CSV table of C-alpha atoms in Angstrom, one decimal:
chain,number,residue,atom,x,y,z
A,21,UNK,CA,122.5,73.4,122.3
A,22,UNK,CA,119.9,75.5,123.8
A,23,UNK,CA,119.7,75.4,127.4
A,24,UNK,CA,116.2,74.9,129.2
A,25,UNK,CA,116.4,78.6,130.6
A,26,UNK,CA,116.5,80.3,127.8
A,27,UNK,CA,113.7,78.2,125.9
A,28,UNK,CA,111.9,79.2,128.7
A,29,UNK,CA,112.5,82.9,128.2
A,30,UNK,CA,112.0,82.7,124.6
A,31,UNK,CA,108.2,80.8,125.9
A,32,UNK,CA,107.4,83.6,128.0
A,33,UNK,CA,108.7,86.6,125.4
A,34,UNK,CA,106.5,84.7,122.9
A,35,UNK,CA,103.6,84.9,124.7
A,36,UNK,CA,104.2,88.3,126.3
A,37,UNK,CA,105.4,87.6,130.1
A,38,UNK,CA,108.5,89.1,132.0
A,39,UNK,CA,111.4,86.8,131.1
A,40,UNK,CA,112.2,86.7,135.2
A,41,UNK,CA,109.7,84.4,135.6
A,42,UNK,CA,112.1,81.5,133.9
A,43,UNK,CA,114.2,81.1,137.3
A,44,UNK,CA,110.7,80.0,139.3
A,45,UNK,CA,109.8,78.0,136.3
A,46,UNK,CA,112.9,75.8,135.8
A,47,UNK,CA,112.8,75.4,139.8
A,48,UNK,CA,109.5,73.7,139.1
A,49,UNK,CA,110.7,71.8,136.0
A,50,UNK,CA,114.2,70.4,138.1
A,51,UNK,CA,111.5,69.2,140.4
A,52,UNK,CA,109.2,67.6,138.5
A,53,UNK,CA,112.0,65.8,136.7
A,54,UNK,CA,113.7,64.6,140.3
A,55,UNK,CA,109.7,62.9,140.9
A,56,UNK,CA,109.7,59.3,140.8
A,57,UNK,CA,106.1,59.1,139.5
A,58,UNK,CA,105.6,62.7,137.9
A,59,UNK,CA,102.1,61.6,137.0
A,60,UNK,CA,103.2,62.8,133.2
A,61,UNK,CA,104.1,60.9,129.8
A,62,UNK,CA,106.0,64.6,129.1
A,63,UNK,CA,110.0,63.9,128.8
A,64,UNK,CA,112.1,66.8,130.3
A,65,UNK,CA,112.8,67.9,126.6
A,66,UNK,CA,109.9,68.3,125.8
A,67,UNK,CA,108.1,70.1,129.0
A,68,UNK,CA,109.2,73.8,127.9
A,69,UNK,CA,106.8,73.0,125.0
A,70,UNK,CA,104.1,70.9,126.4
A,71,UNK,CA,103.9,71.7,130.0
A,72,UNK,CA,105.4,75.5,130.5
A,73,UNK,CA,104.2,77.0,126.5
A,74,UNK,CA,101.1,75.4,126.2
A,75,UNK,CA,100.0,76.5,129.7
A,76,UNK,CA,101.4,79.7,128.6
A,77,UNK,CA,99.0,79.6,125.9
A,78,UNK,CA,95.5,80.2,128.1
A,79,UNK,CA,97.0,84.4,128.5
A,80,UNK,CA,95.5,85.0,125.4
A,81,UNK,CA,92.1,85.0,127.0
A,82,UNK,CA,91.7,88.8,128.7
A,83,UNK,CA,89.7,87.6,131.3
A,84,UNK,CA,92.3,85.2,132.2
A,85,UNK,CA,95.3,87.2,132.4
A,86,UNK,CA,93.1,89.2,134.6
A,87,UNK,CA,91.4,87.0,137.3
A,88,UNK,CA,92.2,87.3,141.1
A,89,UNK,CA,90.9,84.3,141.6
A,90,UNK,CA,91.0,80.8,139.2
A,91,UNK,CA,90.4,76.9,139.8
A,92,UNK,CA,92.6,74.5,137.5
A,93,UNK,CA,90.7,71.3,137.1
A,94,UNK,CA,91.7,67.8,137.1
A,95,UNK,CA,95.4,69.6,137.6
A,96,UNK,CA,97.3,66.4,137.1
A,97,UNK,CA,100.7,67.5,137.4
A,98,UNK,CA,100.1,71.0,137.8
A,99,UNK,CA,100.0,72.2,134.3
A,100,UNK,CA,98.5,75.0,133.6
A,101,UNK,CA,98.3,75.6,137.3
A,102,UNK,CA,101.3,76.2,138.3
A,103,UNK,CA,102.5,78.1,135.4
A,104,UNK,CA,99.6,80.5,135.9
A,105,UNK,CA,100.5,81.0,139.4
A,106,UNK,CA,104.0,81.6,138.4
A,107,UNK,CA,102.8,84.6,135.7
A,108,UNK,CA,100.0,85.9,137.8
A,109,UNK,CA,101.4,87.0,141.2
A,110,UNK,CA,97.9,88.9,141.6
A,111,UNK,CA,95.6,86.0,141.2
A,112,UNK,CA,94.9,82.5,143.6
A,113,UNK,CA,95.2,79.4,142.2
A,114,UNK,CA,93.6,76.7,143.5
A,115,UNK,CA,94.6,73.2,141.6
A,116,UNK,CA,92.0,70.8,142.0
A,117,UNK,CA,92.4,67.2,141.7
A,118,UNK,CA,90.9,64.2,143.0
A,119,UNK,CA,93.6,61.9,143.5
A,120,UNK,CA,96.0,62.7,146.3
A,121,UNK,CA,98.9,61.0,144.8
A,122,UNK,CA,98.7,63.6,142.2
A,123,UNK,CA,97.9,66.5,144.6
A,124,UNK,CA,100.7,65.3,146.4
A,125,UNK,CA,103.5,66.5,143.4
A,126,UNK,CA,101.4,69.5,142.9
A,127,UNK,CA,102.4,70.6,146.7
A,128,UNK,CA,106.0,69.4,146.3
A,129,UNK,CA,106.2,71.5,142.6
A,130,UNK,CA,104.9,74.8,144.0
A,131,UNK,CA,107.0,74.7,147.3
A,132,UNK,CA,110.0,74.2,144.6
A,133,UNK,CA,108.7,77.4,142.9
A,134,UNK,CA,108.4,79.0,146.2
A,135,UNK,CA,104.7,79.8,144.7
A,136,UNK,CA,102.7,81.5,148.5
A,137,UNK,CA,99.6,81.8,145.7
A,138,UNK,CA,99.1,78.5,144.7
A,139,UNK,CA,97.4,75.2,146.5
A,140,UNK,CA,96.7,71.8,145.5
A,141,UNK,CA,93.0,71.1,146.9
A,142,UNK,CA,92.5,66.8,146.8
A,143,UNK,CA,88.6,66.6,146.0
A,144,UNK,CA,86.4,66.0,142.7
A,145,UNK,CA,85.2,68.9,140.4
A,146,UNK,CA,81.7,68.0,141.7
A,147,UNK,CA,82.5,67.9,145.3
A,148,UNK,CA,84.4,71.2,145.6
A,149,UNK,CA,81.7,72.9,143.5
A,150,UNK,CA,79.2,71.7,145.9
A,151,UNK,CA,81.2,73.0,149.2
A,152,UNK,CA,83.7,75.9,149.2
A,153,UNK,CA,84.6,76.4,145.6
A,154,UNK,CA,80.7,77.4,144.7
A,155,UNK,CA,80.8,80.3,142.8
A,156,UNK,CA,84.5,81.0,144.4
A,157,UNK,CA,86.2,82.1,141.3
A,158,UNK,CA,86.4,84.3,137.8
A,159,UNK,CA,88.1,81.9,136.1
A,160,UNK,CA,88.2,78.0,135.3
A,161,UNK,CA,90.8,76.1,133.2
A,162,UNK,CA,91.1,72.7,132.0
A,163,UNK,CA,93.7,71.2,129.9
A,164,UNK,CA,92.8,68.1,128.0
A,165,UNK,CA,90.5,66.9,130.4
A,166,UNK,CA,86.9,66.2,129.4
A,167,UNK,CA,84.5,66.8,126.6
A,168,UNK,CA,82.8,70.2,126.5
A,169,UNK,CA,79.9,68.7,127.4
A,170,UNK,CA,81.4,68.2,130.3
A,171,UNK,CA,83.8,70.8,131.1
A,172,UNK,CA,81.4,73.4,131.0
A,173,UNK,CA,79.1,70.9,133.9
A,174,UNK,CA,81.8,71.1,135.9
A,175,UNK,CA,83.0,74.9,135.6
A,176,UNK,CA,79.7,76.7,135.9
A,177,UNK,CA,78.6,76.4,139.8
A,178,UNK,CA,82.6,77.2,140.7
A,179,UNK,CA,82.5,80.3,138.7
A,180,UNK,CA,81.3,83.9,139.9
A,181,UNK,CA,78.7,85.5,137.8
A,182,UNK,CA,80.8,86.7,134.6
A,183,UNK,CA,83.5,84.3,135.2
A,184,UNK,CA,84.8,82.7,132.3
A,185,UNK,CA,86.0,79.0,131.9
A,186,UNK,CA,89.1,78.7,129.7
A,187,UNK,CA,89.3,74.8,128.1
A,188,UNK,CA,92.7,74.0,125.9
A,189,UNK,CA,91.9,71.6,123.1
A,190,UNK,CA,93.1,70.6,119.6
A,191,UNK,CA,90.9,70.8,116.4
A,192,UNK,CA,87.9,72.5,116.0
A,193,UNK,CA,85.0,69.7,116.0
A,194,UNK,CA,81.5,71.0,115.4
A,195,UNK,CA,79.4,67.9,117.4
A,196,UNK,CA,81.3,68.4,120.6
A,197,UNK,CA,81.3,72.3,119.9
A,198,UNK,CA,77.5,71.8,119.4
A,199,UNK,CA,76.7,69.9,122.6
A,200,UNK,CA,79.3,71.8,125.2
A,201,UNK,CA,76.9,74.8,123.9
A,202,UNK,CA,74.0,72.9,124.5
A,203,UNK,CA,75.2,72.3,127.9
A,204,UNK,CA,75.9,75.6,128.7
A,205,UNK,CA,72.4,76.6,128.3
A,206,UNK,CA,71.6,74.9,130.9
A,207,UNK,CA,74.2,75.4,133.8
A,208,UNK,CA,74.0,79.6,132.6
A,209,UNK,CA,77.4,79.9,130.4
A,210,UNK,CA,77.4,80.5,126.6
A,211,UNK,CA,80.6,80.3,124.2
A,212,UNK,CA,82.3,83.3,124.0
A,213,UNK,CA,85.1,82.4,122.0
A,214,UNK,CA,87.2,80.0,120.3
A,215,UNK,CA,90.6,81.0,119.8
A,216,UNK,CA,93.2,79.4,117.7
A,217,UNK,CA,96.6,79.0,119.2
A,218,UNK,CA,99.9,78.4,118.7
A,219,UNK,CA,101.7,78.0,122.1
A,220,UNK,CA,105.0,76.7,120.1
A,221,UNK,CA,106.3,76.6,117.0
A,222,UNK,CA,106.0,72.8,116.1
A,223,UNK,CA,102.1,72.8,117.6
A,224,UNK,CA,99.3,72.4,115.0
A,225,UNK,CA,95.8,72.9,115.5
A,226,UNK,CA,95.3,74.0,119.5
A,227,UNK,CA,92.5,76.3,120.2
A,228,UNK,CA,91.0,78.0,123.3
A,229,UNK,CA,87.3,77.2,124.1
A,230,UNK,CA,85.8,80.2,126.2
A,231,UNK,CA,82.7,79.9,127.8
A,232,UNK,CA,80.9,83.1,130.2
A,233,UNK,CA,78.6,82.6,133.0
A,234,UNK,CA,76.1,84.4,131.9
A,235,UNK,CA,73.5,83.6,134.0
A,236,UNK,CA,72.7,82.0,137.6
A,237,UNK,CA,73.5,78.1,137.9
A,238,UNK,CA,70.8,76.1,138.8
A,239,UNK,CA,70.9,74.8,142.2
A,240,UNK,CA,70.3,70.9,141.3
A,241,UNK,CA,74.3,71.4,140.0
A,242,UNK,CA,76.3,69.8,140.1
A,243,UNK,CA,75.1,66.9,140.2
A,244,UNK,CA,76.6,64.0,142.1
A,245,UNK,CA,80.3,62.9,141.3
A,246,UNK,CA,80.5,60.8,137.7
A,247,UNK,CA,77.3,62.2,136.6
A,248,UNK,CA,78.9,65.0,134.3
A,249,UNK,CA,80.8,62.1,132.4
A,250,UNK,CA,78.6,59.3,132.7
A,251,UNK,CA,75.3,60.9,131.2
A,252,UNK,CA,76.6,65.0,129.9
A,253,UNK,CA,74.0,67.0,129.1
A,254,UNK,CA,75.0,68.1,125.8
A,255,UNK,CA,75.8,64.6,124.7
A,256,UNK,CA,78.8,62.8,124.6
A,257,UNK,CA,80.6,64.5,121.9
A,258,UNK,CA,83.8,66.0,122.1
């Protein structure tokens, strides 16, 4: 049987990361197993794959790979978060996520990794964007999280003009494609990409949603917390 080390160095060949990175990443894996509430419906066989891979994924994306400085929203866990931390000794990665239960794990996971560049911060998207994350960083991700529509409310006043916003989904579907680009216009992104991907072999229609700040966001954003998801400004497709 294939041990979990070396599916993680076959993850981070595959996707074009030093191999030494597997001993940090199985640190955080032992410790998210030993959680009592992980805060995940992942099993341990299948986190390589779903948690460590698919996080993996989000590389493809230039601006990404290079970025000093990145906000992960509505971590969760801590995937991709902690993963990008892990791969990207240069860049800060600040894991945002409104429940502190949750933030709680993501602080117990990165002291595991022994990750110094990495920090869970407990607030809403809204909130942060509103205080000290405000145009704080080149790059957003967020991994199943909202509609576009939504996503792209939330990522443009955190991001620095240029910054890019990285959103992992599944199939290609033109209504919520339609109205995250509709919402872009008016928070100053635009779709830059979509990106088909194939973080492991068994995975079927993923694909990378890139958005640019291309533009200054208006100050009435964000608007108060729920707003984004309540009433989007693209509409409510995803």
């Amino acid at each position: 049987m294939v041990s979990r080390r070396d599916k993680l160095i076959r993850a981070l060949e595959r996707h074009g990361v030093d191999p030494t990175h597997a001993d940090t990443l199985e640190r955080i894996l032992a410790a998210l197993d030993a959680e009592p509430d992980p805060h995940t419906s992942v099993s341990p066989g299948e986190a390589v794959d779903v948690h460590i891979a698919d996080s993996l994924a989000g590389l493809a994306v230039p601006a990404l790979r290079s970025a000093h400085t990145i906000a992960d929203l509505g971590a969760g866990a801590g995937f991709p978060g902690l993963v990008l931390a892990t791969v990207l000794a240069h860049a800060r990665v600040d894991l945002i996520e409104s429940a502190s239960r949750k933030t709680a794990v993501i602080d117990r996971l990165a002291a595991a990794g022994g990750l110094q560049n990495a920090r869970a911060v407990t607030a809403r998207a809204e909130d942060w964007a509103a205080a000290e994350g405000r145009e704080a960083y080149d790059t957003v991700t967020a991994r199943a999280v909202a509609p576009l529509a939504v996503l792209v409310e939330y990522a443009a006043p955190l991001l620095r003009p240029g910054g890019v916003l990285v959103a992992w989904k599944g199939a290609r579907e033109d209504q919520g494609e339609a109205a995250g680009a509709a919402a872009a216009a008016l928070v100053g992104l635009r779709p830059a990409d979509v990106l088909p991907a194939t973080p492991y072999p068994a995975s079927r229609n993923r694909h990378l949603n890139v958005f640019e700040k291309v533009a200054p966001t208006p100050p009435r954003f964000p608007r108060r917390a729920g707003m984004a998801a309540k009433r989007p400004l693209g509409g409510a497709g995803r």
